[in-house]
Short mmCIF file of C-alpha atoms in Angstrom, two decimals:
data_model
loop_
_atom_site.label_atom_id
_atom_site.label_comp_id
_atom_site.label_asym_id
_atom_site.label_seq_id
_atom_site.Cartn_x
_atom_site.Cartn_y
_atom_site.Cartn_z
CA MET A 1 7.44 20.12 20.18
CA SER A 2 5.88 20.46 23.62
CA THR A 3 4.99 17.25 25.41
CA SER A 4 1.37 18.20 24.86
CA LEU A 5 0.05 18.90 21.35
CA LYS A 6 -3.26 20.67 21.06
CA TRP A 7 -5.43 19.71 18.09
CA GLY A 8 -8.16 21.60 16.31
CA ILE A 9 -10.53 19.51 14.21
CA LEU A 10 -11.66 21.20 11.00
CA GLY A 11 -14.78 19.42 9.76
CA CYS A 12 -16.99 17.30 11.99
CA GLY A 13 -17.97 14.44 9.71
CA ARG A 14 -17.46 10.70 9.92
CA ILE A 15 -13.77 10.71 9.10
CA SER A 16 -13.03 13.36 11.75
CA ASN A 17 -15.00 11.25 14.22
CA ASP A 18 -12.83 8.20 13.49
CA PHE A 19 -9.67 10.29 13.69
CA VAL A 20 -10.50 11.82 17.06
CA MET A 21 -11.33 8.41 18.49
CA GLY A 22 -7.88 7.26 17.41
CA LEU A 23 -6.24 10.38 18.77
CA GLN A 24 -7.63 9.68 22.22
CA LEU A 25 -5.24 6.74 22.41
CA VAL A 26 -2.20 8.93 21.68
CA GLN A 27 -0.27 10.20 24.70
CA GLY A 28 0.19 13.97 24.73
CA ALA A 29 -2.49 14.65 22.15
CA HIS A 30 -5.41 16.79 23.21
CA VAL A 31 -8.31 17.95 21.09
CA VAL A 32 -9.10 21.48 22.22
CA ALA A 33 -11.45 22.70 19.51
CA CYS A 34 -13.57 21.64 16.57
CA ALA A 35 -15.37 23.50 13.81
CA SER A 36 -18.20 22.87 11.38
CA ARG A 37 -20.08 25.21 9.05
CA ASP A 38 -23.08 24.32 11.21
CA LEU A 39 -22.68 25.15 14.92
CA SER A 40 -25.03 22.41 16.09
CA THR A 41 -22.94 19.84 14.19
CA ALA A 42 -19.80 21.14 15.89
CA GLN A 43 -21.49 21.10 19.29
CA THR A 44 -22.74 17.55 18.91
CA PHE A 45 -19.23 16.52 17.85
CA GLY A 46 -17.77 18.42 20.79
CA GLN A 47 -20.11 16.74 23.26
CA THR A 48 -19.39 13.29 21.87
CA HIS A 49 -15.63 13.75 22.18
CA ASP A 50 -15.49 16.07 25.19
CA ILE A 51 -14.05 19.01 23.23
CA ALA A 52 -14.13 22.37 25.07
CA THR A 53 -14.51 24.82 22.17
CA CYS A 54 -16.84 24.53 19.19
CA TYR A 55 -16.79 26.94 16.25
CA ASP A 56 -19.15 27.53 13.36
CA THR A 57 -16.40 28.83 11.06
CA TYR A 58 -13.14 27.23 10.03
CA GLU A 59 -11.45 30.62 10.19
CA ALA A 60 -12.26 30.92 13.91
CA LEU A 61 -10.78 27.47 14.60
CA CYS A 62 -7.58 28.29 12.70
CA ALA A 63 -7.31 31.66 14.51
CA ASP A 64 -7.64 30.06 17.96
CA PRO A 65 -4.26 30.55 19.75
CA ALA A 66 -4.94 27.42 21.83
CA VAL A 67 -4.63 25.26 18.71
CA ASP A 68 -1.16 23.93 17.73
CA ILE A 69 -2.15 21.70 14.82
CA VAL A 70 -5.22 21.50 12.61
CA TYR A 71 -6.64 18.23 11.32
CA ILE A 72 -8.56 18.74 8.07
CA GLY A 73 -11.37 16.26 7.49
CA THR A 74 -13.56 18.08 5.00
CA LEU A 75 -14.49 17.15 1.40
CA HIS A 76 -11.62 16.40 -0.99
CA THR A 77 -12.11 19.61 -2.94
CA LEU A 78 -11.80 21.68 0.24
CA HIS A 79 -8.52 20.22 1.50
CA HIS A 80 -6.46 22.76 -0.43
CA PRO A 81 -8.24 25.95 0.71
CA HIS A 82 -8.49 24.66 4.28
CA ALA A 83 -4.82 23.71 4.43
CA LEU A 84 -3.97 27.21 3.16
CA LEU A 85 -6.22 28.70 5.84
CA ALA A 86 -4.54 26.77 8.64
CA LEU A 87 -1.03 27.52 7.36
CA LYS A 88 -1.93 31.21 7.08
CA HIS A 89 -2.65 31.13 10.80
CA ASN A 90 0.71 29.46 11.42
CA LYS A 91 -0.77 26.12 12.43
CA HIS A 92 0.79 22.78 11.71
CA VAL A 93 -1.48 20.75 9.45
CA LEU A 94 -2.54 17.15 9.00
CA VAL A 95 -4.77 16.82 5.92
CA GLU A 96 -6.95 13.85 5.10
CA LYS A 97 -6.08 12.14 1.84
CA PRO A 98 -5.99 13.32 -0.86
CA ILE A 99 -4.00 16.24 0.45
CA ALA A 100 -5.04 18.19 -2.68
CA MET A 101 -6.85 17.73 -5.98
CA ASN A 102 -3.80 18.12 -8.20
CA GLU A 103 -0.07 18.75 -8.21
CA HIS A 104 -0.45 22.51 -8.57
CA GLN A 105 -2.48 22.76 -5.36
CA LEU A 106 -0.08 20.46 -3.56
CA SER A 107 3.01 22.46 -4.61
CA GLN A 108 1.43 25.61 -3.28
CA ILE A 109 0.66 24.07 0.13
CA VAL A 110 4.11 22.49 0.42
CA ALA A 111 5.85 25.75 -0.52
CA ILE A 112 4.04 27.72 2.20
CA ALA A 113 4.61 25.05 4.85
CA ARG A 114 8.33 24.97 4.02
CA GLU A 115 8.59 28.74 4.03
CA LYS A 116 6.89 28.99 7.42
CA GLN A 117 8.62 25.84 8.71
CA LEU A 118 5.32 24.29 9.68
CA PHE A 119 4.60 20.56 9.84
CA LEU A 120 2.44 19.39 6.93
CA MET A 121 1.36 15.83 6.22
CA GLU A 122 -1.20 13.87 4.27
CA ALA A 123 -2.99 11.51 6.64
CA MET A 124 -1.93 8.36 4.82
CA TRP A 125 -2.49 6.21 7.87
CA THR A 126 -1.54 2.89 6.26
CA ARG A 127 2.08 4.11 6.16
CA PHE A 128 2.26 3.50 9.90
CA PHE A 129 0.71 0.06 10.00
CA PRO A 130 3.01 -2.36 11.84
CA ALA A 131 2.56 -4.77 8.89
CA VAL A 132 3.84 -2.18 6.42
CA ARG A 133 6.80 -1.30 8.64
CA ARG A 134 7.57 -5.00 8.90
CA VAL A 135 7.53 -5.45 5.11
CA ARG A 136 9.86 -2.46 4.70
CA LYS A 137 12.25 -3.96 7.22
CA LEU A 138 12.21 -7.40 5.59
CA LEU A 139 12.87 -5.82 2.19
CA LYS A 140 15.78 -3.77 3.52
CA GLN A 141 17.28 -6.84 5.16
CA GLY A 142 17.04 -8.71 1.85
CA ILE A 143 15.20 -11.56 3.55
CA LEU A 144 12.56 -11.66 0.83
CA GLY A 145 15.19 -11.92 -1.92
CA GLN A 146 14.95 -10.00 -5.16
CA ILE A 147 11.48 -8.61 -5.75
CA HIS A 148 10.26 -8.92 -9.33
CA CYS A 149 6.64 -7.95 -8.96
CA VAL A 150 4.34 -6.44 -6.34
CA LYS A 151 0.61 -6.62 -6.83
CA ALA A 152 -1.56 -4.40 -4.71
CA ASP A 153 -5.23 -3.77 -5.18
CA MET A 154 -8.34 -2.44 -3.53
CA GLY A 155 -11.87 -2.47 -4.78
CA PHE A 156 -15.10 -1.20 -3.33
CA ALA A 157 -18.69 -1.20 -4.57
CA PHE A 158 -19.83 2.34 -3.82
CA ALA A 159 -23.58 2.85 -3.61
CA ALA A 160 -25.17 4.64 -6.55
CA ASN A 161 -26.44 7.34 -4.17
CA ALA A 162 -23.03 7.99 -2.58
CA ASP A 163 -22.80 11.33 -4.36
CA ARG A 164 -19.33 12.29 -3.21
CA ILE A 165 -17.60 9.44 -5.06
CA TRP A 166 -19.50 9.83 -8.33
CA LYS A 167 -19.44 13.60 -8.74
CA ARG A 168 -16.50 15.44 -10.20
CA SER A 169 -17.41 18.67 -8.40
CA LEU A 170 -17.11 16.84 -5.05
CA GLY A 171 -13.68 15.39 -5.82
CA GLY A 172 -15.10 12.05 -6.91
CA GLY A 173 -13.45 9.09 -8.61
CA GLY A 174 -11.79 5.95 -7.40
CA LEU A 175 -8.15 7.01 -7.44
CA LEU A 176 -8.57 9.94 -5.02
CA ASP A 177 -10.53 7.75 -2.66
CA ILE A 178 -9.47 4.12 -2.27
CA GLY A 179 -7.35 3.71 -5.41
CA ILE A 180 -4.54 5.55 -3.72
CA TYR A 181 -4.10 2.80 -1.10
CA PRO A 182 -2.47 0.17 -3.30
CA LEU A 183 -0.33 2.85 -4.97
CA ALA A 184 0.68 4.20 -1.57
CA PHE A 185 1.54 0.69 -0.41
CA VAL A 186 4.07 0.30 -3.21
CA SER A 187 5.57 3.71 -2.48
CA MET A 188 5.80 2.78 1.19
CA VAL A 189 7.74 -0.42 0.87
CA PHE A 190 10.25 0.78 -1.73
CA ASP A 191 12.48 3.84 -1.42
CA GLU A 192 12.97 4.08 -5.19
CA GLU A 193 10.81 6.29 -7.39
CA PRO A 194 9.21 4.65 -10.44
CA VAL A 195 11.14 5.11 -13.68
CA HIS A 196 7.97 4.64 -15.71
CA VAL A 197 4.28 4.98 -14.91
CA HIS A 198 1.43 3.67 -17.04
CA ALA A 199 -2.26 3.89 -16.29
CA THR A 200 -5.40 2.70 -17.97
CA GLY A 201 -8.98 2.49 -16.79
CA GLU A 202 -12.45 3.80 -17.31
CA ILE A 203 -14.02 7.23 -16.92
CA SER A 204 -17.72 7.56 -16.16
CA LYS A 205 -19.75 8.96 -19.04
CA ASP A 206 -21.80 11.47 -17.08
CA GLU A 207 -19.33 12.96 -14.61
CA SER A 208 -15.92 11.99 -16.03
CA VAL A 209 -14.70 10.48 -12.80
CA ASP A 210 -12.52 7.37 -12.80
CA ILE A 211 -14.48 4.22 -12.08
CA TYR A 212 -11.48 1.94 -12.02
CA ALA A 213 -7.84 2.07 -13.02
CA VAL A 214 -4.90 -0.23 -13.48
CA VAL A 215 -1.60 1.47 -12.79
CA THR A 216 1.73 -0.12 -13.60
CA LEU A 217 4.81 1.31 -11.94
CA HIS A 218 8.20 0.22 -13.18
CA ILE A 219 10.58 0.52 -10.25
CA ARG A 220 14.24 -0.41 -10.46
CA VAL A 221 15.13 -1.74 -7.03
CA MET B 1 -12.37 -36.03 -41.64
CA SER B 2 -12.23 -39.81 -41.42
CA THR B 3 -13.35 -41.33 -38.16
CA SER B 4 -9.73 -42.27 -37.58
CA LEU B 5 -7.01 -39.61 -37.57
CA LYS B 6 -3.43 -40.79 -37.89
CA TRP B 7 -0.84 -38.75 -36.03
CA GLY B 8 2.87 -38.37 -36.61
CA ILE B 9 4.90 -37.08 -33.68
CA LEU B 10 7.74 -34.75 -34.66
CA GLY B 11 10.19 -34.58 -31.77
CA CYS B 12 10.37 -37.20 -29.02
CA GLY B 13 11.02 -35.13 -25.93
CA ARG B 14 9.12 -34.68 -22.69
CA ILE B 15 6.34 -32.56 -24.11
CA SER B 16 5.66 -35.02 -26.95
CA ASN B 17 5.56 -37.78 -24.35
CA ASP B 18 2.87 -35.93 -22.36
CA PHE B 19 0.93 -35.17 -25.51
CA VAL B 20 0.90 -38.77 -26.76
CA MET B 21 -0.24 -39.98 -23.34
CA GLY B 22 -3.16 -37.57 -23.59
CA LEU B 23 -3.89 -38.58 -27.15
CA GLN B 24 -4.34 -42.20 -26.11
CA LEU B 25 -7.54 -41.12 -24.35
CA VAL B 26 -8.98 -39.58 -27.52
CA GLN B 27 -11.30 -41.78 -29.55
CA GLY B 28 -10.31 -42.10 -33.21
CA ALA B 29 -6.80 -40.80 -32.69
CA HIS B 30 -3.93 -43.11 -33.55
CA VAL B 31 -0.24 -42.39 -33.40
CA VAL B 32 1.30 -44.13 -36.38
CA ALA B 33 4.82 -42.67 -36.49
CA CYS B 34 7.35 -40.66 -34.54
CA ALA B 35 10.64 -39.02 -35.45
CA SER B 36 13.73 -37.76 -33.68
CA ARG B 37 17.10 -36.62 -35.00
CA ASP B 38 18.46 -39.60 -33.07
CA LEU B 39 16.99 -42.97 -34.17
CA SER B 40 17.47 -44.59 -30.76
CA THR B 41 15.48 -41.77 -29.13
CA ALA B 42 12.67 -42.29 -31.64
CA GLN B 43 12.77 -46.05 -31.08
CA THR B 44 12.64 -45.75 -27.30
CA PHE B 45 9.70 -43.32 -27.67
CA GLY B 46 8.04 -45.71 -30.13
CA GLN B 47 8.42 -48.66 -27.78
CA THR B 48 7.03 -46.69 -24.82
CA HIS B 49 3.94 -45.64 -26.71
CA ASP B 50 3.53 -48.62 -29.04
CA ILE B 51 4.17 -46.64 -32.22
CA ALA B 52 4.76 -48.71 -35.35
CA THR B 53 7.14 -46.50 -37.33
CA CYS B 54 10.14 -44.61 -36.03
CA TYR B 55 12.18 -42.19 -38.16
CA ASP B 56 15.52 -40.51 -37.66
CA THR B 57 14.60 -37.51 -39.83
CA TYR B 58 11.64 -35.14 -39.58
CA GLU B 59 11.45 -35.04 -43.38
CA ALA B 60 10.76 -38.81 -43.47
CA LEU B 61 7.96 -38.49 -40.94
CA CYS B 62 6.33 -35.66 -42.87
CA ALA B 63 6.66 -37.58 -46.14
CA ASP B 64 4.99 -40.69 -44.68
CA PRO B 65 1.64 -41.12 -46.52
CA ALA B 66 0.22 -42.93 -43.47
CA VAL B 67 0.37 -39.69 -41.46
CA ASP B 68 -2.67 -37.32 -41.58
CA ILE B 69 -1.57 -34.76 -39.00
CA VAL B 70 1.81 -33.88 -37.52
CA TYR B 71 2.28 -32.82 -33.91
CA ILE B 72 5.36 -30.61 -33.50
CA GLY B 73 6.99 -30.82 -30.08
CA THR B 74 10.50 -29.58 -30.79
CA LEU B 75 12.35 -26.52 -29.44
CA HIS B 76 10.58 -23.16 -29.78
CA THR B 77 12.96 -21.93 -32.46
CA LEU B 78 12.24 -24.99 -34.62
CA HIS B 79 8.44 -24.74 -34.61
CA HIS B 80 8.41 -22.50 -37.68
CA PRO B 81 10.66 -24.60 -39.97
CA HIS B 82 9.01 -27.82 -38.81
CA ALA B 83 5.51 -26.47 -39.41
CA LEU B 84 6.60 -25.41 -42.89
CA LEU B 85 8.02 -28.89 -43.49
CA ALA B 86 4.79 -30.61 -42.48
CA LEU B 87 2.62 -28.20 -44.51
CA LYS B 88 4.90 -28.71 -47.52
CA HIS B 89 4.00 -32.40 -47.31
CA ASN B 90 0.30 -31.49 -47.13
CA LYS B 91 -0.11 -32.57 -43.53
CA HIS B 92 -2.41 -30.93 -41.03
CA VAL B 93 -0.38 -29.48 -38.17
CA LEU B 94 -0.69 -29.01 -34.43
CA VAL B 95 2.27 -26.98 -33.13
CA GLU B 96 3.33 -26.69 -29.51
CA LYS B 97 3.20 -23.17 -28.14
CA PRO B 98 4.64 -20.78 -29.17
CA ILE B 99 3.57 -21.61 -32.70
CA ALA B 100 6.40 -19.35 -33.96
CA MET B 101 9.04 -16.94 -32.69
CA ASN B 102 7.48 -13.81 -34.14
CA GLU B 103 4.59 -12.47 -36.17
CA HIS B 104 6.45 -12.74 -39.47
CA GLN B 105 7.00 -16.48 -39.04
CA LEU B 106 3.42 -16.97 -37.95
CA SER B 107 2.00 -15.07 -40.93
CA GLN B 108 4.00 -17.27 -43.27
CA ILE B 109 2.71 -20.51 -41.70
CA VAL B 110 -0.88 -19.30 -41.61
CA ALA B 111 -0.76 -18.17 -45.25
CA ILE B 112 0.45 -21.56 -46.46
CA ALA B 113 -2.06 -23.49 -44.33
CA ARG B 114 -4.89 -21.32 -45.70
CA GLU B 115 -3.68 -21.67 -49.24
CA LYS B 116 -3.49 -25.45 -48.95
CA GLN B 117 -6.64 -25.60 -46.81
CA LEU B 118 -4.85 -27.55 -44.11
CA PHE B 119 -5.70 -27.54 -40.41
CA LEU B 120 -3.21 -25.52 -38.37
CA MET B 121 -3.36 -24.85 -34.65
CA GLU B 122 -1.18 -23.80 -31.76
CA ALA B 123 -1.48 -26.34 -28.97
CA MET B 124 -2.86 -23.90 -26.40
CA TRP B 125 -4.36 -26.67 -24.32
CA THR B 126 -5.79 -24.43 -21.59
CA ARG B 127 -8.32 -23.13 -24.13
CA PHE B 128 -10.15 -26.43 -23.79
CA PHE B 129 -10.20 -26.70 -20.01
CA PRO B 130 -13.76 -27.21 -18.75
CA ALA B 131 -13.12 -24.42 -16.24
CA VAL B 132 -12.26 -21.97 -19.03
CA ARG B 133 -15.29 -22.99 -21.07
CA ARG B 134 -17.41 -22.51 -17.98
CA VAL B 135 -16.07 -18.98 -17.41
CA ARG B 136 -16.75 -18.10 -21.04
CA LYS B 137 -20.30 -19.34 -20.69
CA LEU B 138 -20.92 -17.44 -17.44
CA LEU B 139 -19.57 -14.26 -19.01
CA LYS B 140 -21.75 -14.63 -22.09
CA GLN B 141 -24.80 -15.22 -19.92
CA GLY B 142 -24.00 -12.04 -17.97
CA ILE B 143 -24.19 -13.95 -14.70
CA LEU B 144 -20.92 -12.42 -13.48
CA GLY B 145 -22.18 -8.89 -14.14
CA GLN B 146 -20.02 -6.21 -15.69
CA ILE B 147 -16.35 -7.13 -15.61
CA HIS B 148 -14.04 -4.26 -14.71
CA CYS B 149 -10.77 -6.07 -14.21
CA VAL B 150 -9.30 -9.52 -14.80
CA LYS B 151 -6.03 -10.43 -13.17
CA ALA B 152 -4.20 -13.46 -14.45
CA ASP B 153 -0.69 -14.48 -13.58
CA MET B 154 1.77 -17.30 -13.65
CA GLY B 155 5.22 -17.48 -12.18
CA PHE B 156 7.83 -20.16 -12.15
CA ALA B 157 11.33 -20.36 -10.70
CA PHE B 158 13.34 -21.92 -13.52
CA ALA B 159 16.60 -23.57 -12.53
CA ALA B 160 19.75 -21.64 -13.44
CA ASN B 161 20.90 -24.62 -15.50
CA ALA B 162 17.65 -24.90 -17.50
CA ASP B 163 19.41 -23.61 -20.60
CA ARG B 164 16.40 -23.48 -22.89
CA ILE B 165 14.60 -20.80 -20.88
CA TRP B 166 17.60 -18.53 -20.37
CA LYS B 167 19.14 -18.60 -23.84
CA ARG B 168 17.94 -16.38 -26.63
CA SER B 169 19.19 -18.78 -29.31
CA LEU B 170 16.96 -21.51 -27.88
CA GLY B 171 13.85 -19.34 -27.86
CA GLY B 172 14.20 -18.47 -24.17
CA GLY B 173 12.36 -15.92 -22.07
CA GLY B 174 9.31 -16.05 -19.88
CA LEU B 175 6.66 -14.78 -22.27
CA LEU B 176 7.18 -17.50 -24.90
CA ASP B 177 7.09 -20.16 -22.21
CA ILE B 178 4.67 -19.68 -19.29
CA GLY B 179 3.95 -15.96 -19.62
CA ILE B 180 1.62 -16.69 -22.48
CA TYR B 181 -0.79 -18.60 -20.23
CA PRO B 182 -2.28 -15.64 -18.34
CA LEU B 183 -2.43 -13.65 -21.59
CA ALA B 184 -4.10 -16.55 -23.36
CA PHE B 185 -6.60 -16.88 -20.52
CA VAL B 186 -7.77 -13.32 -21.02
CA SER B 187 -8.04 -13.84 -24.79
CA MET B 188 -10.01 -17.03 -24.15
CA VAL B 189 -12.72 -15.60 -21.94
CA PHE B 190 -13.38 -12.42 -23.92
CA ASP B 191 -14.22 -12.24 -27.61
CA GLU B 192 -13.09 -8.61 -27.89
CA GLU B 193 -9.59 -7.65 -29.00
CA PRO B 194 -7.65 -5.26 -26.74
CA VAL B 195 -7.84 -1.61 -27.79
CA HIS B 196 -4.57 -0.88 -26.04
CA VAL B 197 -1.63 -3.03 -24.96
CA HIS B 198 1.09 -1.97 -22.54
CA ALA B 199 4.00 -4.07 -21.36
CA THR B 200 6.86 -3.55 -18.97
CA GLY B 201 9.32 -5.96 -17.43
CA GLU B 202 12.94 -6.93 -17.25
CA ILE B 203 15.38 -8.28 -19.81
CA SER B 204 18.32 -10.41 -18.69
CA LYS B 205 21.68 -8.69 -19.06
CA ASP B 206 23.56 -11.56 -20.64
CA GLU B 207 21.08 -13.07 -23.09
CA SER B 208 18.41 -10.37 -23.47
CA VAL B 209 15.55 -12.70 -22.70
CA ASP B 210 12.57 -11.52 -20.69
CA ILE B 211 12.74 -12.54 -17.03
CA TYR B 212 9.34 -11.20 -16.12
CA ALA B 213 6.75 -8.95 -17.63
CA VAL B 214 3.58 -7.14 -16.63
CA VAL B 215 1.17 -6.76 -19.53
CA THR B 216 -1.92 -4.57 -19.33
CA LEU B 217 -4.62 -5.13 -21.90
CA HIS B 218 -7.39 -2.59 -22.18
CA ILE B 219 -10.43 -4.44 -23.49
CA ARG B 220 -13.77 -2.76 -24.05
CA VAL B 221 -16.37 -5.42 -23.28
#
């Protein structure tokens, strides 16, 4: 890796905005381009964050030889095609969570990244929280003793008009959005894979998206 | 029911002690007899609580015509035979939790109590907590809105030498002891039966008693 990594931002929405603001604090990281389906959206984003090149197609961003790594901040359902697009252009990729809509999509992305030896990661930011790293360390040192039970939860009252979360076609449902955080927390602090997974919850009647879920992981530590 | 109810206390251990102290605050309740396998234990208990008659057999207590209702505060594994004994003598029965060791034992006790039209209850005291009654009321009134998830838990670090809890022959294991409290809480505040029950946990290697458990009840409210 060069001392300077040049980023292209695919998707100019709120999450990309937050990401770029964070990236400005990282030494050696430079945002060189951004892209939106709408040029004016890309240009506004570019002005806000002082980004030199603004595209109105994702293809153009991924084809830009100045870009080393593409950050994908589009809708859930588009993560898979956009990751494929970036990998096709031999770019490293950081994809917002969820990295894909299902295991099949994920396997495909991972296979291509491995074949091309490109960096690929889901942007599960909580993994890098100092608090999480600290818990991992304490667990490894045995300071917390034998762990019998970990409870992790996250709840959020989404507005009825927040279409994205309620619509299946937009990758809606709780688990793909915030439900993954408590699950990810457990996977972060233990190295062991669960030996048994059980889930129960409720599916919305109109759109069949998960409204809530309780997931029990049996992990032998 | 007469205005005065005469209690016989079967078993003179710690839990019976706590129960009788509580009973002294109940109008119309009178403890008229107690029994232990050891007469001196029964006599000490009788002196402490000002109980007129002390027996050295449970049979004698249950046969005492002065007794209306028998409280059973013996070891878990003895609840079933002692409840049968009291019912045989046509006494009403209040049994410490767990009322029996398994469903088969419970069915037997319930059948006899129904047949003889005797009062039979497990002493799940938390059911009568004002706080629990209040929660029930709030739920029924819909003040708390739609309930998606209830989390209830209880943990306790039992001493390694607390034989009763660790030994299968003594009715050990977490669920029969304190694990029932969070489960009972959920059954107290909802009227609906679970449509699905899932449990996972850990069984001790030496005695095969449950050390901890996570139980997920899916209740359609």
